[in-house]
Amino acid sequence: MDLSLLYYGAQCLAGFIAFVTIWGWLPLDNWWVRGVEFPRIQIMVLGVVAWVGMLVFWPEWQLGQWLLFVILSLMLAFQLRMVLPYTKLWKKEVQQAKDKPEDQDHQLKIMVSNVLTPNDETQKLVDLVKQRQPDILITLESDNKWEKALQQIEPDYPYTVKVPLDNMYGMHLYSKLELIDPKVKYLMIDDIPSIHTQLRLQSGRVIWLYCLHPMPPSPTEADKSTTRDAELLMVGKHIKENEQTAILAGDLNDVAWSKTTRRFQRISGLLDPRIGRHFINTFHVNYPFLRWALDHIFHSACFTVVDIRRLPSIGSDHFPVMTTLQYEPEEASNQEQNAPTANAEDVKETENKIEAGKKEGCKVSKEHAAEQS
């Protein structure tokens, strides 16, 4: 193989990595900008390939190659800073739960599964639920077919909230624990629900649970991330203002290291149990290299982590995720120090984003209504 092709190929890849990284800094909500926040791991891997490839030919560098190498190194440092917190090299944001037999009553197992509406392998999820026995099951993209299939588990899950839809935004909540005054709300778009409920733990403590599945920015769905960002920030702001002990879970159609999700954490004060542990990449099941974390759980500082893991495929394009939390209020003061805090810019940007999201949501709702008529 002609070495010059490798040399120029490495430079082209380096230029592409630099371009994509800088492109993601544009202050726009369009899908073609926000989309580059998703594959940071993949961008970093390709960037390392380009970095090594350029280094092999360093004796032949001229000024242009030196400048490109410096820029590439800075871009790699930025990408590394974004993804490194979701590895064991970073300090854990949430402590490991204390291993005490008497703490079983204070534990809460939550399974989140985007089932993919056209997926007909419903029995795989039913069997997984029977095997893993979560206290809470949240399904996304579940329609009447899935609701009927999940009737098998209802004897073990007396508390339910069912929102079967055929628009890929259906949502079901199954709970062994008492749900108090559950509500289905349509925060931004008239046909995209979220579930808001109080939940009584086995210990008797009442907390809040929010189940979300906002519309993603993509060429086939939302042109912009505005409604997705606004929905997440609206709930985060509500949790903080009302000083709620809360858990937020679902397919957020966003990655943990995005600008919006990091701002949500600062606004809400909720913690991410993946920080200091691992990515929990859930999408896409069929493309291992093109895989990132879309299914999330965030929680108040009074919870510690027993376990968080990705579960086997159920035939969907998402893997299910199981998170086991433990209620340890005595650890709240220590863990609150790990929570990121909002500044004046975060507060202002949140207000602006929510207002813009409401306007964009009205527009999208009208478009969906017109498509249905």
CSV table of C-alpha atoms in Angstrom, one decimal:
chain,number,residue,atom,x,y,z
A,1,MET,CA,0.0,0.0,0.0
A,2,ASP,CA,1.2,3.5,-0.8
A,3,LEU,CA,2.4,5.1,2.5
A,4,SER,CA,1.4,8.5,1.1
A,5,LEU,CA,-2.2,7.4,1.1
A,6,LEU,CA,-2.0,6.5,4.8
A,7,TYR,CA,-0.3,9.8,5.5
A,8,TYR,CA,-3.0,11.9,3.8
A,9,GLY,CA,-5.7,9.6,5.1
A,10,ALA,CA,-4.6,10.2,8.7
A,11,GLN,CA,-4.6,14.0,8.0
A,12,CYS,CA,-8.1,13.9,6.4
A,13,LEU,CA,-9.4,11.9,9.4
A,14,ALA,CA,-7.8,14.3,11.8
A,15,GLY,CA,-9.4,17.3,10.0
A,16,PHE,CA,-12.8,15.5,10.1
A,17,ILE,CA,-12.5,14.9,13.9
A,18,ALA,CA,-11.6,18.5,14.5
A,19,PHE,CA,-14.4,19.8,12.3
A,20,VAL,CA,-17.1,17.5,13.9
A,21,THR,CA,-15.9,18.5,17.4
A,22,ILE,CA,-16.0,22.2,16.7
A,23,TRP,CA,-19.3,21.8,14.8
A,24,GLY,CA,-20.9,20.5,18.0
A,25,TRP,CA,-20.1,23.8,19.8
A,26,LEU,CA,-22.5,25.8,17.6
A,27,PRO,CA,-25.3,27.3,19.8
A,28,LEU,CA,-28.1,25.8,17.6
A,29,ASP,CA,-30.8,23.2,18.4
A,30,ASN,CA,-31.0,21.8,14.9
A,31,TRP,CA,-30.6,18.0,14.7
A,32,TRP,CA,-27.6,18.3,12.4
A,33,VAL,CA,-25.7,20.1,15.2
A,34,ARG,CA,-27.0,18.4,18.3
A,35,GLY,CA,-26.6,15.0,16.7
A,36,VAL,CA,-22.8,15.1,17.0
A,37,GLU,CA,-23.1,15.1,20.8
A,38,PHE,CA,-24.2,11.4,20.7
A,39,PRO,CA,-21.1,9.6,19.3
A,40,ARG,CA,-18.4,11.1,21.5
A,41,ILE,CA,-16.9,7.7,22.2
A,42,GLN,CA,-16.8,6.8,18.5
A,43,ILE,CA,-15.3,10.3,17.6
A,44,MET,CA,-12.6,9.8,20.3
A,45,VAL,CA,-11.7,6.3,19.0
A,46,LEU,CA,-11.4,7.6,15.4
A,47,GLY,CA,-9.5,10.6,16.7
A,48,VAL,CA,-6.9,8.4,18.4
A,49,VAL,CA,-6.5,6.4,15.2
A,50,ALA,CA,-5.9,9.7,13.4
A,51,TRP,CA,-3.5,10.9,16.1
A,52,VAL,CA,-1.4,7.7,16.0
A,53,GLY,CA,-1.5,7.7,12.2
A,54,MET,CA,-0.2,11.3,12.0
A,55,LEU,CA,2.5,10.5,14.6
A,56,VAL,CA,3.9,7.7,12.5
A,57,PHE,CA,4.8,10.3,9.8
A,58,TRP,CA,6.0,13.1,12.1
A,59,PRO,CA,9.4,13.4,10.5
A,60,GLU,CA,7.6,14.6,7.3
A,61,TRP,CA,5.6,17.2,9.0
A,62,GLN,CA,5.6,20.8,7.9
A,63,LEU,CA,3.9,23.8,9.6
A,64,GLY,CA,0.4,22.7,8.5
A,65,GLN,CA,0.7,19.2,9.9
A,66,TRP,CA,2.0,20.6,13.2
A,67,LEU,CA,-1.0,22.9,13.5
A,68,LEU,CA,-3.4,20.1,12.6
A,69,PHE,CA,-1.8,17.8,15.2
A,70,VAL,CA,-2.1,20.4,17.9
A,71,ILE,CA,-5.7,21.1,17.0
A,72,LEU,CA,-6.5,17.3,16.9
A,73,SER,CA,-4.9,16.9,20.3
A,74,LEU,CA,-7.0,19.7,21.8
A,75,MET,CA,-10.2,18.2,20.3
A,76,LEU,CA,-9.3,14.7,21.7
A,77,ALA,CA,-8.7,16.3,25.1
A,78,PHE,CA,-12.2,17.8,25.0
A,79,GLN,CA,-13.8,14.5,23.9
A,80,LEU,CA,-11.9,12.7,26.6
A,81,ARG,CA,-13.1,15.2,29.2
A,82,MET,CA,-16.7,14.5,28.2
A,83,VAL,CA,-16.6,10.7,28.4
A,84,LEU,CA,-14.0,10.1,31.1
A,85,PRO,CA,-16.5,10.7,34.0
A,86,TYR,CA,-18.4,7.6,32.9
A,87,THR,CA,-15.5,5.3,33.5
A,88,LYS,CA,-13.9,3.8,36.7
A,89,LEU,CA,-11.1,6.4,36.4
A,90,TRP,CA,-13.5,9.1,37.7
A,91,LYS,CA,-14.7,9.7,41.2
A,92,LYS,CA,-18.1,8.1,41.8
A,93,GLU,CA,-20.9,10.6,42.0
A,94,VAL,CA,-23.1,8.1,43.9
A,95,GLN,CA,-21.6,5.9,46.6
A,96,GLN,CA,-21.9,2.2,46.7
A,97,ALA,CA,-24.7,1.0,49.0
A,98,LYS,CA,-23.8,-0.5,52.3
A,99,ASP,CA,-24.2,-4.2,52.3
A,100,LYS,CA,-26.6,-4.9,55.2
A,101,PRO,CA,-29.3,-7.6,55.2
A,102,GLU,CA,-31.7,-5.2,57.0
A,103,ASP,CA,-31.4,-2.7,54.2
A,104,GLN,CA,-33.4,-4.9,51.8
A,105,ASP,CA,-36.6,-3.1,52.7
A,106,HIS,CA,-34.9,0.2,51.7
A,107,GLN,CA,-33.9,-1.0,48.2
A,108,LEU,CA,-35.7,-0.2,45.0
A,109,LYS,CA,-35.2,-2.1,41.7
A,110,ILE,CA,-36.2,-0.1,38.6
A,111,MET,CA,-36.2,-1.6,35.1
A,112,VAL,CA,-36.4,0.7,32.1
A,113,SER,CA,-37.1,-0.9,28.7
A,114,ASN,CA,-37.8,0.8,25.3
A,115,VAL,CA,-39.6,-2.1,23.7
A,116,LEU,CA,-39.7,-0.8,20.1
A,117,THR,CA,-43.4,-0.8,19.1
A,118,PRO,CA,-43.1,-3.1,16.0
A,119,ASN,CA,-41.1,-5.7,18.1
A,120,ASP,CA,-43.2,-8.8,18.4
A,121,GLU,CA,-40.9,-10.6,20.8
A,122,THR,CA,-43.1,-9.6,23.8
A,123,GLN,CA,-42.5,-12.8,25.7
A,124,LYS,CA,-38.8,-12.0,26.1
A,125,LEU,CA,-39.6,-9.0,28.2
A,126,VAL,CA,-42.2,-10.9,30.2
A,127,ASP,CA,-39.7,-13.6,31.0
A,128,LEU,CA,-37.1,-11.1,31.9
A,129,VAL,CA,-39.4,-9.3,34.3
A,130,LYS,CA,-40.4,-12.6,35.9
A,131,GLN,CA,-36.7,-13.5,36.3
A,132,ARG,CA,-35.3,-10.2,37.5
A,133,GLN,CA,-38.4,-9.2,39.6
A,134,PRO,CA,-38.0,-5.4,39.5
A,135,ASP,CA,-40.1,-3.3,41.9
A,136,ILE,CA,-40.8,-0.8,39.0
A,137,LEU,CA,-41.1,-1.5,35.3
A,138,ILE,CA,-41.1,1.4,32.9
A,139,THR,CA,-41.8,0.6,29.2
A,140,LEU,CA,-41.4,3.0,26.4
A,141,GLU,CA,-42.9,2.7,22.9
A,142,SER,CA,-45.5,0.3,24.3
A,143,ASP,CA,-48.8,0.1,22.5
A,144,ASN,CA,-52.0,-2.1,22.9
A,145,LYS,CA,-50.1,-5.2,21.8
A,146,TRP,CA,-47.5,-4.7,24.5
A,147,GLU,CA,-50.2,-3.8,27.1
A,148,LYS,CA,-52.0,-7.1,26.4
A,149,ALA,CA,-48.7,-9.1,26.6
A,150,LEU,CA,-47.8,-7.5,29.9
A,151,GLN,CA,-51.0,-8.6,31.5
A,152,GLN,CA,-49.1,-11.7,32.5
A,153,ILE,CA,-47.1,-9.8,35.0
A,154,GLU,CA,-50.0,-7.8,36.5
A,155,PRO,CA,-50.7,-10.2,39.4
A,156,ASP,CA,-47.3,-9.1,40.7
A,157,TYR,CA,-47.7,-5.5,39.8
A,158,PRO,CA,-51.0,-4.2,41.3
A,159,TYR,CA,-50.3,-0.5,40.6
A,160,THR,CA,-50.2,0.5,36.9
A,161,VAL,CA,-50.3,3.5,34.7
A,162,LYS,CA,-51.1,2.7,31.1
A,163,VAL,CA,-50.7,5.0,28.1
A,164,PRO,CA,-50.9,2.8,25.0
A,165,LEU,CA,-50.1,4.7,21.8
A,166,ASP,CA,-49.2,3.7,18.3
A,167,ASN,CA,-47.1,6.7,17.6
A,168,MET,CA,-43.9,5.2,19.1
A,169,TYR,CA,-44.5,7.2,22.3
A,170,GLY,CA,-46.7,4.9,24.3
A,171,MET,CA,-45.7,4.4,27.9
A,172,HIS,CA,-46.5,2.0,30.7
A,173,LEU,CA,-45.6,1.9,34.4
A,174,TYR,CA,-46.0,-1.3,36.5
A,175,SER,CA,-45.3,-1.1,40.2
A,176,LYS,CA,-45.2,-3.5,43.2
A,177,LEU,CA,-45.1,-0.4,45.4
A,178,GLU,CA,-48.0,1.9,46.0
A,179,LEU,CA,-48.4,4.7,43.4
A,180,ILE,CA,-50.0,7.9,44.9
A,181,ASP,CA,-52.0,10.1,42.7
A,182,PRO,CA,-50.3,9.2,39.4
A,183,LYS,CA,-50.8,11.6,36.5
A,184,VAL,CA,-50.1,11.5,32.8
A,185,LYS,CA,-49.0,14.8,31.5
A,186,TYR,CA,-48.2,16.1,28.0
A,187,LEU,CA,-45.6,18.8,28.8
A,188,MET,CA,-44.5,19.9,25.4
A,189,ILE,CA,-46.3,18.0,22.6
A,190,ASP,CA,-50.0,16.9,22.7
A,191,ASP,CA,-49.3,13.3,21.8
A,192,ILE,CA,-46.1,12.6,23.8
A,193,PRO,CA,-46.8,11.7,27.4
A,194,SER,CA,-44.9,11.6,30.6
A,195,ILE,CA,-45.9,10.0,33.9
A,196,HIS,CA,-45.6,11.8,37.2
A,197,THR,CA,-46.4,10.0,40.4
A,198,GLN,CA,-45.5,9.7,44.0
A,199,LEU,CA,-44.3,6.3,45.2
A,200,ARG,CA,-44.3,4.8,48.6
A,201,LEU,CA,-41.2,2.8,49.4
A,202,GLN,CA,-41.3,-0.4,51.5
A,203,SER,CA,-40.0,1.7,54.4
A,204,GLY,CA,-43.0,4.0,54.1
A,205,ARG,CA,-41.0,6.9,52.7
A,206,VAL,CA,-42.8,8.7,49.9
A,207,ILE,CA,-40.8,9.9,46.9
A,208,TRP,CA,-41.5,11.2,43.4
A,209,LEU,CA,-41.0,9.3,40.2
A,210,TYR,CA,-40.9,10.9,36.8
A,211,CYS,CA,-41.0,8.8,33.6
A,212,LEU,CA,-40.0,10.6,30.4
A,213,HIS,CA,-39.6,9.9,26.7
A,214,PRO,CA,-39.2,13.1,24.8
A,215,MET,CA,-39.0,13.4,21.0
A,216,PRO,CA,-35.4,13.1,19.7
A,217,PRO,CA,-33.8,15.6,17.3
A,218,SER,CA,-33.5,13.7,14.0
A,219,PRO,CA,-34.2,14.1,10.3
A,220,THR,CA,-37.2,11.7,10.7
A,221,GLU,CA,-38.8,13.2,13.9
A,222,ALA,CA,-38.0,16.6,15.4
A,223,ASP,CA,-36.0,19.1,13.4
A,224,LYS,CA,-34.7,20.5,16.6
A,225,SER,CA,-33.9,19.4,20.1
A,226,THR,CA,-35.9,22.3,21.6
A,227,THR,CA,-38.9,20.3,23.0
A,228,ARG,CA,-36.7,17.5,24.3
A,229,ASP,CA,-34.4,19.9,26.1
A,230,ALA,CA,-37.3,22.0,27.5
A,231,GLU,CA,-39.2,18.9,28.8
A,232,LEU,CA,-36.1,17.7,30.7
A,233,LEU,CA,-35.3,21.1,32.1
A,234,MET,CA,-38.9,21.8,33.1
A,235,VAL,CA,-39.1,18.7,35.2
A,236,GLY,CA,-35.6,19.3,36.7
A,237,LYS,CA,-36.6,22.9,37.6
A,238,HIS,CA,-39.9,21.6,39.2
A,239,ILE,CA,-38.0,19.0,41.3
A,240,LYS,CA,-35.5,21.6,42.6
A,241,GLU,CA,-38.1,24.4,43.3
A,242,ASN,CA,-40.3,21.9,45.3
A,243,GLU,CA,-37.4,20.3,47.1
A,244,GLN,CA,-38.6,16.9,46.1
A,245,THR,CA,-36.9,13.6,46.8
A,246,ALA,CA,-37.2,12.2,43.3
A,247,ILE,CA,-36.1,9.7,40.7
A,248,LEU,CA,-36.3,10.5,37.0
A,249,ALA,CA,-36.0,7.6,34.5
A,250,GLY,CA,-36.7,6.8,30.9
A,251,ASP,CA,-35.4,7.0,27.3
A,252,LEU,CA,-34.4,10.7,27.2
A,253,ASN,CA,-33.2,10.5,23.6
A,254,ASP,CA,-30.1,12.3,24.8
A,255,VAL,CA,-26.7,11.3,26.1
A,256,ALA,CA,-25.5,11.9,29.6
A,257,TRP,CA,-22.6,14.1,28.4
A,258,SER,CA,-24.7,16.5,26.3
A,259,LYS,CA,-25.0,20.2,27.1
A,260,THR,CA,-28.7,19.8,28.0
A,261,THR,CA,-28.4,16.7,30.3
A,262,ARG,CA,-25.5,18.3,32.2
A,263,ARG,CA,-27.5,21.4,32.6
A,264,PHE,CA,-30.5,19.4,33.8
A,265,GLN,CA,-28.3,17.9,36.5
A,266,ARG,CA,-27.2,21.3,37.7
A,267,ILE,CA,-30.7,22.6,37.7
A,268,SER,CA,-32.3,19.6,39.4
A,269,GLY,CA,-29.5,18.7,41.8
A,270,LEU,CA,-30.1,15.0,40.9
A,271,LEU,CA,-27.2,12.6,40.7
A,272,ASP,CA,-26.1,10.2,37.9
A,273,PRO,CA,-25.2,6.7,39.2
A,274,ARG,CA,-23.1,6.0,36.1
A,275,ILE,CA,-20.5,8.6,36.9
A,276,GLY,CA,-17.4,6.8,38.1
A,277,ARG,CA,-18.7,3.5,37.0
A,278,HIS,CA,-19.5,2.8,33.3
A,279,PHE,CA,-21.4,4.0,30.2
A,280,ILE,CA,-24.4,1.6,30.2
A,281,ASN,CA,-24.7,2.1,26.4
A,282,THR,CA,-28.3,0.9,25.5
A,283,PHE,CA,-28.8,1.9,21.8
A,284,HIS,CA,-28.3,0.5,19.1
A,285,VAL,CA,-28.5,-3.2,19.9
A,286,ASN,CA,-27.5,-4.3,16.4
A,287,TYR,CA,-24.5,-1.9,15.9
A,288,PRO,CA,-22.0,-2.3,18.7
A,289,PHE,CA,-19.6,0.4,17.4
A,290,LEU,CA,-22.5,2.8,16.9
A,291,ARG,CA,-23.9,2.5,20.5
A,292,TRP,CA,-24.5,5.1,23.2
A,293,ALA,CA,-26.5,5.6,26.4
A,294,LEU,CA,-30.1,6.8,25.7
A,295,ASP,CA,-31.8,5.2,28.7
A,296,HIS,CA,-31.2,7.0,31.9
A,297,ILE,CA,-31.9,7.2,35.6
A,298,PHE,CA,-31.2,10.2,37.9
A,299,HIS,CA,-32.0,10.4,41.6
A,300,SER,CA,-31.8,12.5,44.7
A,301,ALA,CA,-28.7,12.4,47.0
A,302,CYS,CA,-30.5,10.2,49.6
A,303,PHE,CA,-30.1,7.1,47.4
A,304,THR,CA,-27.0,5.0,47.0
A,305,VAL,CA,-26.3,2.4,44.3
A,306,VAL,CA,-26.5,-1.3,44.9
A,307,ASP,CA,-26.2,-2.2,41.2
A,308,ILE,CA,-26.7,-0.8,37.7
A,309,ARG,CA,-26.5,-3.0,34.6
A,310,ARG,CA,-27.6,-3.5,31.1
A,311,LEU,CA,-29.8,-6.5,30.6
A,312,PRO,CA,-30.1,-9.0,27.7
A,313,SER,CA,-31.8,-8.0,24.4
A,314,ILE,CA,-35.6,-8.4,24.2
A,315,GLY,CA,-35.7,-7.9,20.4
A,316,SER,CA,-35.8,-4.2,20.6
A,317,ASP,CA,-33.2,-1.7,19.3
A,318,HIS,CA,-32.6,-0.8,23.0
A,319,PHE,CA,-31.3,-3.0,25.7
A,320,PRO,CA,-33.3,-2.8,29.0
A,321,VAL,CA,-31.5,-1.4,32.0
A,322,MET,CA,-31.9,-2.4,35.7
A,323,THR,CA,-30.9,-0.1,38.5
A,324,THR,CA,-31.1,-1.1,42.2
A,325,LEU,CA,-31.0,1.9,44.5
A,326,GLN,CA,-30.9,1.9,48.3
A,327,TYR,CA,-32.5,4.6,50.4
A,328,GLU,CA,-29.9,5.9,52.8
A,329,PRO,CA,-30.9,9.4,53.9
A,330,GLU,CA,-27.9,9.6,56.3
A,331,GLU,CA,-25.6,9.8,53.2
A,332,ALA,CA,-27.5,12.7,51.6
A,333,SER,CA,-25.3,15.4,53.1
A,334,ASN,CA,-22.2,13.7,51.8
A,335,GLN,CA,-23.5,13.1,48.3
A,336,GLU,CA,-25.0,16.5,47.9
A,337,GLN,CA,-21.5,17.8,47.7
A,338,ASN,CA,-21.1,15.7,44.5
A,339,ALA,CA,-24.1,17.2,42.9
A,340,PRO,CA,-23.3,19.9,40.2
A,341,THR,CA,-24.8,23.3,41.0
A,342,ALA,CA,-26.5,25.8,38.8
A,343,ASN,CA,-25.2,29.2,38.1
A,344,ALA,CA,-27.0,32.3,36.8
A,345,GLU,CA,-26.5,31.4,33.2
A,346,ASP,CA,-28.0,28.0,33.8
A,347,VAL,CA,-31.1,29.5,35.3
A,348,LYS,CA,-31.5,32.0,32.5
A,349,GLU,CA,-30.9,29.5,29.8
A,350,THR,CA,-33.4,27.1,31.4
A,351,GLU,CA,-36.1,29.7,31.4
A,352,ASN,CA,-35.4,30.6,27.8
A,353,LYS,CA,-35.3,27.0,26.7
A,354,ILE,CA,-38.6,26.2,28.4
A,355,GLU,CA,-40.3,29.1,26.8
A,356,ALA,CA,-38.9,28.2,23.4
A,357,GLY,CA,-39.9,24.6,24.0
A,358,LYS,CA,-43.5,25.5,24.6
A,359,LYS,CA,-43.6,27.5,21.4
A,360,GLU,CA,-42.0,24.7,19.4
A,361,GLY,CA,-44.3,22.2,21.1
A,362,CYS,CA,-47.4,24.1,19.9
A,363,LYS,CA,-46.0,24.1,16.4
A,364,VAL,CA,-45.2,20.3,16.5
A,365,SER,CA,-48.6,19.5,18.1
A,366,LYS,CA,-50.4,21.2,15.2
A,367,GLU,CA,-48.3,19.4,12.7
A,368,HIS,CA,-49.1,16.0,14.3
A,369,ALA,CA,-52.8,16.9,14.5
A,370,ALA,CA,-52.8,17.8,10.8
A,371,GLU,CA,-51.1,14.5,9.9
A,372,GLN,CA,-53.8,12.6,11.8
A,373,SER,CA,-56.7,14.4,10.2
